[in-house]
mmCIF file of C-alpha atoms and ligand atoms in Angstrom:
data_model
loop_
_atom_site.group_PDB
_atom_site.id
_atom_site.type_symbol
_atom_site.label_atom_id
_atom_site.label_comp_id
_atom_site.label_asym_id
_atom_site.label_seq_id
_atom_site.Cartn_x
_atom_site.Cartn_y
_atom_site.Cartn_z
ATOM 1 C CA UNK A 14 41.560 -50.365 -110.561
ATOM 2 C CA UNK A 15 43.560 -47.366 -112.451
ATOM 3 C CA UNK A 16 45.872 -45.646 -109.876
ATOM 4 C CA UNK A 17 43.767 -42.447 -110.519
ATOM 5 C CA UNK A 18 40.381 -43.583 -109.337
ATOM 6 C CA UNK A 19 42.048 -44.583 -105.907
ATOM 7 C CA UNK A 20 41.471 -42.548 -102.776
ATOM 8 C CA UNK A 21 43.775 -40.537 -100.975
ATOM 9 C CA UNK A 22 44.285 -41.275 -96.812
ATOM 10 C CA UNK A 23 44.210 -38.842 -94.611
ATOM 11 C CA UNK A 24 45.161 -39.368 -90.568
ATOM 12 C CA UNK A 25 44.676 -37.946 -87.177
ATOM 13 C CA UNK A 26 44.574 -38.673 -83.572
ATOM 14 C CA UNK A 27 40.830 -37.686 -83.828
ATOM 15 C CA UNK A 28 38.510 -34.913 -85.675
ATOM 16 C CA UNK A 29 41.215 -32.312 -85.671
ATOM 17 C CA UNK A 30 42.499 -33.701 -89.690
ATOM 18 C CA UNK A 31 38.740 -32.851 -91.206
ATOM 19 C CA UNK A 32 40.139 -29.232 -90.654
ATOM 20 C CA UNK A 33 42.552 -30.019 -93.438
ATOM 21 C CA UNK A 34 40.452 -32.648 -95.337
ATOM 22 C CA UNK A 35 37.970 -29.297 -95.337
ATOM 23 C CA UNK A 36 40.564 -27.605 -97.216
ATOM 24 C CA UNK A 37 41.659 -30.756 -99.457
ATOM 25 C CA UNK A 38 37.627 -31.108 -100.622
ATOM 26 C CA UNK A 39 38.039 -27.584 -101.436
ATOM 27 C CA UNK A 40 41.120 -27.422 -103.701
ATOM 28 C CA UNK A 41 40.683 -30.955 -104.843
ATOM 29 C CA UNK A 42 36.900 -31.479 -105.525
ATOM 30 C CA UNK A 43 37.334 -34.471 -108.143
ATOM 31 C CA UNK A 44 39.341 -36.553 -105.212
ATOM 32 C CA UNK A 45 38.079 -39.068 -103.753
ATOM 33 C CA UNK A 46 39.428 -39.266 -99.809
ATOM 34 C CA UNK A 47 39.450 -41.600 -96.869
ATOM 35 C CA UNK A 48 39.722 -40.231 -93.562
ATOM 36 C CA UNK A 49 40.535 -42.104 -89.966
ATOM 37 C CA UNK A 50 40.510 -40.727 -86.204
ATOM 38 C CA UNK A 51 42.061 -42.009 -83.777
ATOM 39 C CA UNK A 52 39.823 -40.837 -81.567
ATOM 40 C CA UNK A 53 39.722 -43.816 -79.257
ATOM 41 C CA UNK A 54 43.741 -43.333 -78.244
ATOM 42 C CA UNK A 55 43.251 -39.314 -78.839
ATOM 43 C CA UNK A 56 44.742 -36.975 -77.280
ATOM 44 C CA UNK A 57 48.233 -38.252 -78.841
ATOM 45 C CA UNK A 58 50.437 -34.729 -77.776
ATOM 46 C CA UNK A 59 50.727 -36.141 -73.766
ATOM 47 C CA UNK A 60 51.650 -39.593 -75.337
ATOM 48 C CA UNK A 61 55.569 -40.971 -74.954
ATOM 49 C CA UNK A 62 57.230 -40.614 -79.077
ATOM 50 C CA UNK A 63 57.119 -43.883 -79.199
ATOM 51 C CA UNK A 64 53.507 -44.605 -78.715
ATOM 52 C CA UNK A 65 52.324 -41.713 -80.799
ATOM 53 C CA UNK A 66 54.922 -43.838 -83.871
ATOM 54 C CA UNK A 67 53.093 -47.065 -82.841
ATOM 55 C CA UNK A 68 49.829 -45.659 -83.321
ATOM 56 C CA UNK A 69 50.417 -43.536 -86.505
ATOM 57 C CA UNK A 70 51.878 -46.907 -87.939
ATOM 58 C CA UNK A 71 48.660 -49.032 -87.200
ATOM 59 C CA UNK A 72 46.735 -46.228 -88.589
ATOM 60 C CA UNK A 73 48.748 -46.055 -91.630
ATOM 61 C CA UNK A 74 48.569 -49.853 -92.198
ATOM 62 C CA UNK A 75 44.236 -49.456 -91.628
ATOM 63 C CA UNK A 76 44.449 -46.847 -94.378
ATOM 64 C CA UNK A 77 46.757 -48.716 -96.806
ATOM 65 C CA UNK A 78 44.030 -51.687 -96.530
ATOM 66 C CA UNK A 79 41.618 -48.698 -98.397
ATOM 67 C CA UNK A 80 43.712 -48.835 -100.977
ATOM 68 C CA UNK A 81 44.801 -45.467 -101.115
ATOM 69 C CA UNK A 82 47.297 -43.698 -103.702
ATOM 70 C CA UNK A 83 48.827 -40.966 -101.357
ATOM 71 C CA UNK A 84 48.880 -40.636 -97.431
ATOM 72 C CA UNK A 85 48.075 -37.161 -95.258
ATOM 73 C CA UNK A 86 49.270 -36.935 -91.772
ATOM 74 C CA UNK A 87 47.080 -34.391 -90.733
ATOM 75 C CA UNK A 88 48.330 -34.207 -87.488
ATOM 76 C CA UNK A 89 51.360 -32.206 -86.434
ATOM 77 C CA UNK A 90 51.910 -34.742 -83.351
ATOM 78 C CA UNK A 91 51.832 -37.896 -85.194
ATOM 79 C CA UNK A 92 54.139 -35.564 -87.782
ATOM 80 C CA UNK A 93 56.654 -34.584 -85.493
ATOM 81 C CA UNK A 94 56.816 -37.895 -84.391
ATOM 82 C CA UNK A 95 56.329 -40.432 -87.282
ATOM 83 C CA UNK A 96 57.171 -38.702 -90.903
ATOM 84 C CA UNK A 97 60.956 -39.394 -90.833
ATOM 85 C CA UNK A 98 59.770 -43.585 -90.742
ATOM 86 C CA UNK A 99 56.555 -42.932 -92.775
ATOM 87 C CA UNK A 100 58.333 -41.729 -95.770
ATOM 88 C CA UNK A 101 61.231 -44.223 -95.398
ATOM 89 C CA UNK A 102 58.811 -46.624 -95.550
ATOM 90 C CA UNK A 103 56.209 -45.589 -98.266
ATOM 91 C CA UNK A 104 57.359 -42.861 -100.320
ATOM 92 C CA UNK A 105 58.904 -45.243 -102.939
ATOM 93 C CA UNK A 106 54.943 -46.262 -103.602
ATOM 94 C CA UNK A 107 52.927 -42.872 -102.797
ATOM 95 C CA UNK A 108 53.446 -39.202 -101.798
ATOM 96 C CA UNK A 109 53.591 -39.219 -97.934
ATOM 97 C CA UNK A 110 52.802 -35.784 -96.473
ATOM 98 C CA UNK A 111 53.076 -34.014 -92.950
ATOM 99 C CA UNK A 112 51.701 -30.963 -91.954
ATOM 100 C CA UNK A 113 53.875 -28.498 -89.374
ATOM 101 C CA UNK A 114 53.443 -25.248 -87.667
ATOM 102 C CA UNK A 115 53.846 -22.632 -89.952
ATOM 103 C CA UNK A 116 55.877 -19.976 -88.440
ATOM 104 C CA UNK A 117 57.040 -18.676 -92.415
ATOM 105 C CA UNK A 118 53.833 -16.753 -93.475
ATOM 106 C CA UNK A 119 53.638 -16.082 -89.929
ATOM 107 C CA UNK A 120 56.791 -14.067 -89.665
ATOM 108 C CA UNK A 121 56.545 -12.867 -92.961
ATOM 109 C CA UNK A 122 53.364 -10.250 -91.668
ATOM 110 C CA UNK A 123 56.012 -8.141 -89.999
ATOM 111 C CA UNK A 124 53.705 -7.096 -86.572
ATOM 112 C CA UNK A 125 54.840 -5.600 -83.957
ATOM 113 C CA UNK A 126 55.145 -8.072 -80.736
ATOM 114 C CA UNK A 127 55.164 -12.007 -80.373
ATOM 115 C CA UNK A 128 54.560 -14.819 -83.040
ATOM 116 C CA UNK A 129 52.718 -17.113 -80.220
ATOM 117 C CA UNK A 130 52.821 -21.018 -81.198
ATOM 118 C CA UNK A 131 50.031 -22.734 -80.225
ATOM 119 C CA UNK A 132 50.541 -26.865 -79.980
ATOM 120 C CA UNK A 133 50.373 -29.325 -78.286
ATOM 121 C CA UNK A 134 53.311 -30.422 -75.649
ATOM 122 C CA UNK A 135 54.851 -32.939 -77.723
ATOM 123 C CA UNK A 136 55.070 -31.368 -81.194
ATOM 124 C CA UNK A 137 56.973 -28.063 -79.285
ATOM 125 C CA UNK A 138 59.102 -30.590 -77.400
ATOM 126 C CA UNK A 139 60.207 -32.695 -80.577
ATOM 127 C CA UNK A 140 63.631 -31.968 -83.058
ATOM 128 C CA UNK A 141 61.388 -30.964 -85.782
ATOM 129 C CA UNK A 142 60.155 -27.940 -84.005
ATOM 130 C CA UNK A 143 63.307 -27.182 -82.714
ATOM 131 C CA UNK A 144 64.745 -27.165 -85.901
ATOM 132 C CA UNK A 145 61.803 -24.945 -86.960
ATOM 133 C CA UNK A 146 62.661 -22.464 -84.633
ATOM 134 C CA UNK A 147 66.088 -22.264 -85.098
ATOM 135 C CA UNK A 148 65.238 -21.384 -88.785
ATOM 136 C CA UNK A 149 62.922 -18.939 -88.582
ATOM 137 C CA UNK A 150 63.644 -17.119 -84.775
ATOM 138 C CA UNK A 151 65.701 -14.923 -85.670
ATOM 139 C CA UNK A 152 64.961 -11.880 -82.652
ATOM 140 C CA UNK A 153 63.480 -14.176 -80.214
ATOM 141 C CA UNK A 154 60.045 -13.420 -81.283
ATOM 142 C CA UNK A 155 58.524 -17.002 -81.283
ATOM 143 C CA UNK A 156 56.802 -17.929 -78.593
ATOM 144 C CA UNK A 157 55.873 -21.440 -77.590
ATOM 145 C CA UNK A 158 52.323 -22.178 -76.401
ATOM 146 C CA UNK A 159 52.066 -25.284 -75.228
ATOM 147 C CA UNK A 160 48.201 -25.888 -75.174
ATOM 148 C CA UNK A 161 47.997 -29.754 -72.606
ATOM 149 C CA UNK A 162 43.998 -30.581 -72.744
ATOM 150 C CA UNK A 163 42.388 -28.126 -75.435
ATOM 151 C CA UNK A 164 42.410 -31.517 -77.962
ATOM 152 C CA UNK A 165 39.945 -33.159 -75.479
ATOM 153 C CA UNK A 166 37.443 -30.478 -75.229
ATOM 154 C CA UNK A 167 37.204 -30.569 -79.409
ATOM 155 C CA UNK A 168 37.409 -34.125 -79.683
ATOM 156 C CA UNK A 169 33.595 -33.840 -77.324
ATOM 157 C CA UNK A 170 32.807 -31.052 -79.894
ATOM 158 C CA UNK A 171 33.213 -27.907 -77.324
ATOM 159 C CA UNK A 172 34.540 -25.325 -79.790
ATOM 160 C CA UNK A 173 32.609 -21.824 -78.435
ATOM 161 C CA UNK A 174 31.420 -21.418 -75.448
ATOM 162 C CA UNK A 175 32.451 -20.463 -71.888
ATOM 163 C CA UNK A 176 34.770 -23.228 -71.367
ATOM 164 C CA UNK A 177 37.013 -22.766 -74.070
ATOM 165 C CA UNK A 178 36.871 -18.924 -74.167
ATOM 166 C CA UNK A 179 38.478 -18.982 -70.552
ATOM 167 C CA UNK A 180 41.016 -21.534 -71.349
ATOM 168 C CA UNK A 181 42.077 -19.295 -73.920
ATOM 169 C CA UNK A 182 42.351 -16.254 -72.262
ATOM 170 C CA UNK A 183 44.312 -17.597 -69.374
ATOM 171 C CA UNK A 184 46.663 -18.415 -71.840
ATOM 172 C CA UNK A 185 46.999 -15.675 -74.415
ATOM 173 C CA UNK A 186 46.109 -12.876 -72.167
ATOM 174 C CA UNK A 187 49.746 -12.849 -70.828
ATOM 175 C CA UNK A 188 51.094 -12.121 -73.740
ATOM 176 C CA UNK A 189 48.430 -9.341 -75.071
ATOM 177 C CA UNK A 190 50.749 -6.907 -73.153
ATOM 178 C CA UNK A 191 53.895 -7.233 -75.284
ATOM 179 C CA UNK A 192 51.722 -7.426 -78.016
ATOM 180 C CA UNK A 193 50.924 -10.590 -80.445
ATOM 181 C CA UNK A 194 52.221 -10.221 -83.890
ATOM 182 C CA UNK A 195 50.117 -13.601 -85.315
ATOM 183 C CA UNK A 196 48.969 -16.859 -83.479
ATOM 184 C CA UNK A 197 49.781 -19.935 -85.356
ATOM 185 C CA UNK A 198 47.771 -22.658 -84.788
ATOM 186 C CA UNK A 199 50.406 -25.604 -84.571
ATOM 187 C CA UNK A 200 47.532 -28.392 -83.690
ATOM 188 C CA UNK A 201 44.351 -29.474 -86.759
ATOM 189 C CA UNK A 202 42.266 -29.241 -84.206
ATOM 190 C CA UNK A 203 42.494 -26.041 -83.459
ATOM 191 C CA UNK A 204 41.286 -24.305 -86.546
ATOM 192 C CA UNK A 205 37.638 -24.986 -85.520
ATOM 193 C CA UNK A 206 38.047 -22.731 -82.146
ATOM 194 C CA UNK A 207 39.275 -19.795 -84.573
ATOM 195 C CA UNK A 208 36.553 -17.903 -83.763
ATOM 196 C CA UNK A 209 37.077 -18.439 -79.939
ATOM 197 C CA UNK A 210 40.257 -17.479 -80.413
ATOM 198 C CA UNK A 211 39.956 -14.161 -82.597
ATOM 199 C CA UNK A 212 37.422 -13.360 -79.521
ATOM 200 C CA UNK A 213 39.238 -13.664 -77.053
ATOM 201 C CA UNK A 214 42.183 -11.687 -78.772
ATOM 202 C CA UNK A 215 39.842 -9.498 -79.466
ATOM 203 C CA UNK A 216 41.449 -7.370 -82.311
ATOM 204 C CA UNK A 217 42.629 -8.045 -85.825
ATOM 205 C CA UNK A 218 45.679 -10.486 -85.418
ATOM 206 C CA UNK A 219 46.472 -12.509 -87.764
ATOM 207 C CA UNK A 220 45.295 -16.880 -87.128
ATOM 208 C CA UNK A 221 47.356 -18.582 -89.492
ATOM 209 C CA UNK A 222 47.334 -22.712 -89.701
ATOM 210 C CA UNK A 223 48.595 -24.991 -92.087
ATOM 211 C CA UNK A 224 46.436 -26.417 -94.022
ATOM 212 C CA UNK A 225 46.078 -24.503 -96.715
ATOM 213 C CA UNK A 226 50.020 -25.154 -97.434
ATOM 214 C CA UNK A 227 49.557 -28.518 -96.453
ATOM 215 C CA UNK A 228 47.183 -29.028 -99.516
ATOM 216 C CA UNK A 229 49.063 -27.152 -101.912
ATOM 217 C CA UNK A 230 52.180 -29.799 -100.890
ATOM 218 C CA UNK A 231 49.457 -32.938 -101.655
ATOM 219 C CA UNK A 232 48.616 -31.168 -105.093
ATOM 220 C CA UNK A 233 51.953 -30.979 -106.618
ATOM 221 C CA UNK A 234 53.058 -33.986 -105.105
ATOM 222 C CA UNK A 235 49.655 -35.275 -107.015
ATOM 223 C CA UNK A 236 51.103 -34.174 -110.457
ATOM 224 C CA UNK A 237 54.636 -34.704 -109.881
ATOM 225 C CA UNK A 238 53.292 -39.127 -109.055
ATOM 226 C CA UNK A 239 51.305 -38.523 -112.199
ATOM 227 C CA UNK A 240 47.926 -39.539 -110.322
ATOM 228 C CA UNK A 241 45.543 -36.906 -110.391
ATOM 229 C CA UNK A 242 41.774 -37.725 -110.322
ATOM 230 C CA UNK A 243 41.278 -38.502 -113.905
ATOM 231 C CA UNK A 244 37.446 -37.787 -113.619
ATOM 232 C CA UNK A 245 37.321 -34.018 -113.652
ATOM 233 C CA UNK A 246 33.495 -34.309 -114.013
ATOM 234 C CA UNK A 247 32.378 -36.192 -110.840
ATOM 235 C CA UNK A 248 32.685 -34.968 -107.474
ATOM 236 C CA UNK A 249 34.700 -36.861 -105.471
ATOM 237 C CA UNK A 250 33.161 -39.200 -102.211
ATOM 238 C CA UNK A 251 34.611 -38.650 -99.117
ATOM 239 C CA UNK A 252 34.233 -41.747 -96.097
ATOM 240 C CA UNK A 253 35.718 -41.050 -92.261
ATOM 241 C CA UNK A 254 36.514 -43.844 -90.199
ATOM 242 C CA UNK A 255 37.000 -43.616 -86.147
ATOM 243 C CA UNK A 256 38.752 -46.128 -83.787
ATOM 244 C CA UNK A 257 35.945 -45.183 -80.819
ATOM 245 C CA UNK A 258 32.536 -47.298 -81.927
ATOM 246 C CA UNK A 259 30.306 -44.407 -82.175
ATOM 247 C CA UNK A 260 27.818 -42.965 -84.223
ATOM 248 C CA UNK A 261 28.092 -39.738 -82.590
ATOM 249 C CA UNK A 262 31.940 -38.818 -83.478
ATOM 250 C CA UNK A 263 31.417 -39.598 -87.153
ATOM 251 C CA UNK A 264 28.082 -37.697 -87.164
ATOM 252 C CA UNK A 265 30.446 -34.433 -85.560
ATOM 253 C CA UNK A 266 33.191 -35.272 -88.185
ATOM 254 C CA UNK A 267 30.773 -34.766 -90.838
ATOM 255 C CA UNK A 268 29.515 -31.415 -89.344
ATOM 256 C CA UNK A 269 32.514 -30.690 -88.848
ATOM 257 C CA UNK A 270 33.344 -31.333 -92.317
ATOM 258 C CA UNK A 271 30.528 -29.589 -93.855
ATOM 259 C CA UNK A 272 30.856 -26.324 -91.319
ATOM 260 C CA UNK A 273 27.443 -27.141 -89.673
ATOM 261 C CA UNK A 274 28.343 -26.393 -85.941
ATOM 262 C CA UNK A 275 30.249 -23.707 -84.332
HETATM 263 N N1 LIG B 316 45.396 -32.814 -84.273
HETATM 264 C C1 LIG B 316 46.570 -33.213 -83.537
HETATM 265 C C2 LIG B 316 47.747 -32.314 -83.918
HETATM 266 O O1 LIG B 316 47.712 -31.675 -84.951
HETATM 267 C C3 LIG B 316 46.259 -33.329 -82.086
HETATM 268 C C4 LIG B 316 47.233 -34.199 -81.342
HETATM 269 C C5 LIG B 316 46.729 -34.826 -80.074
HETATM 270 O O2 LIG B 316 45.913 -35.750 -80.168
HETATM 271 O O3 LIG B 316 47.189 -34.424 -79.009
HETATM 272 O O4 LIG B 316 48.741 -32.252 -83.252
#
């Protein structure tokens, strides 16, 4: 098989990577991609560091048995914890990309008030973060939301609703007062409770997350590996994968997917 016509792997503790696979089908329609959640194990942010690098690694290794020609860790957790080993491992075969918070466009907007974080515990706790921070925070305007048990009511496919509309504001209504300058959503699940979100904010503040940037990264590093899809003609096929033996998680990942629920 020519190195072109191979898939490209994309990973998550669960659904929350289709958000960026939704972008990646977008910017790369010729692609073909592979996608696995770890839904089974999910949610990976409560999880000890080395755990969430155990499980990344088995996923990895399920993906690699696709035969895929670049890897997506499209989960900030698993990137926070796992990217340094990832790439020290496979990056001499195939591009190996993470995904992060991104505070840079985030900051760059200017506003008035806080730049609130949302993530889960472990990717706010972890050096990459920190290290994040200490770039970018320059007048203490970052603030970290830690967001412990929001991953578990996506993963059942609860993104409007009651539920998470109060879970939200208990959280971001304490810092409406100060103002919020942007919310960044540090976690790929969370880009399918934007609308939740912007509700509950309740004005025009900015919801930035990562994907978009993320993609952009997997494109060059596409180009610079010299392994492009070469047929420009065909759409690409796209199969998901799930640890937990259910029909009904890969039927939400393709609704998901296709932007058939909200
Ligand atoms: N989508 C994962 C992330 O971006 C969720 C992690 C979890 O399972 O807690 O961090």
């Amino acid at each position: 098989m020519e190195s072109e016509s191979r898939p490209i792997g994309f990973f998550d503790s669960g659904i929350g990577g289709i958000s960026v696979l939704r972008e990646a089908v977008k910017i790369l329609p010729n692609e073909d991609f592979v996608y696995f959640g770890d839904s089974k194990m999910a949610p990976y942010g409560v999880r000890t560091v080395e755990n969430v690098k155990k499980l990344t690694l088995d996923a990895v290794e399920f993906l690699l048995k696709k035969d895929i020609k670049a890897l997506v860790i499209a989960c900030n957790t698993a990137t926070s914890a796992a990217i340094i080993d990832l790439r020290e491992k496979y990056s001499k075969y195939m591009p190996v990309i993470g995904i992060e918070p991104a505070l840079k466009p985030a900051m760059e907007f200017g506003r008035k008030g806080k730049v609130v974080i949302m993530a889960t515990p472990m990717t706010l706790a972890e050096k990459k973060f920190a290290n994040l921070m200490k770039k970018f925070d320059r007048n203490s305007k970052i603030e970290p939301l830690p967001c412990p048990g929001l991953v578990e009511l996506i993963e059942q496919g609860i993104i409007s609703g009651e539920k998470i509309e109060q879970y939200l504001k208990i959280r971001l209504n304490p810092f409406k007062e100060s103002g919020i300058a942007a919310v960044v959503l540090g976690c790929t699940h969370y880009p399918f409770i934007k609308e939740s979100i912007s509700k509950v904010l309740d004005d025009d503040t900015p919801i930035i997350d990562g994907s978009r940037g993320t993609v952009q990264q997997l494109k060059r590093q596409l180009v610079k590996y010299d392994i492009q899809a070469s047929n420009r003609d065909k759409l690409g096929n796209i199969r998901i994968f799930n640890s937990m033996n259910s029909q009904d998680i890969i039927k939400l990942s393709y609704e998901l997917l296709r932007g058939e629920i909200n």
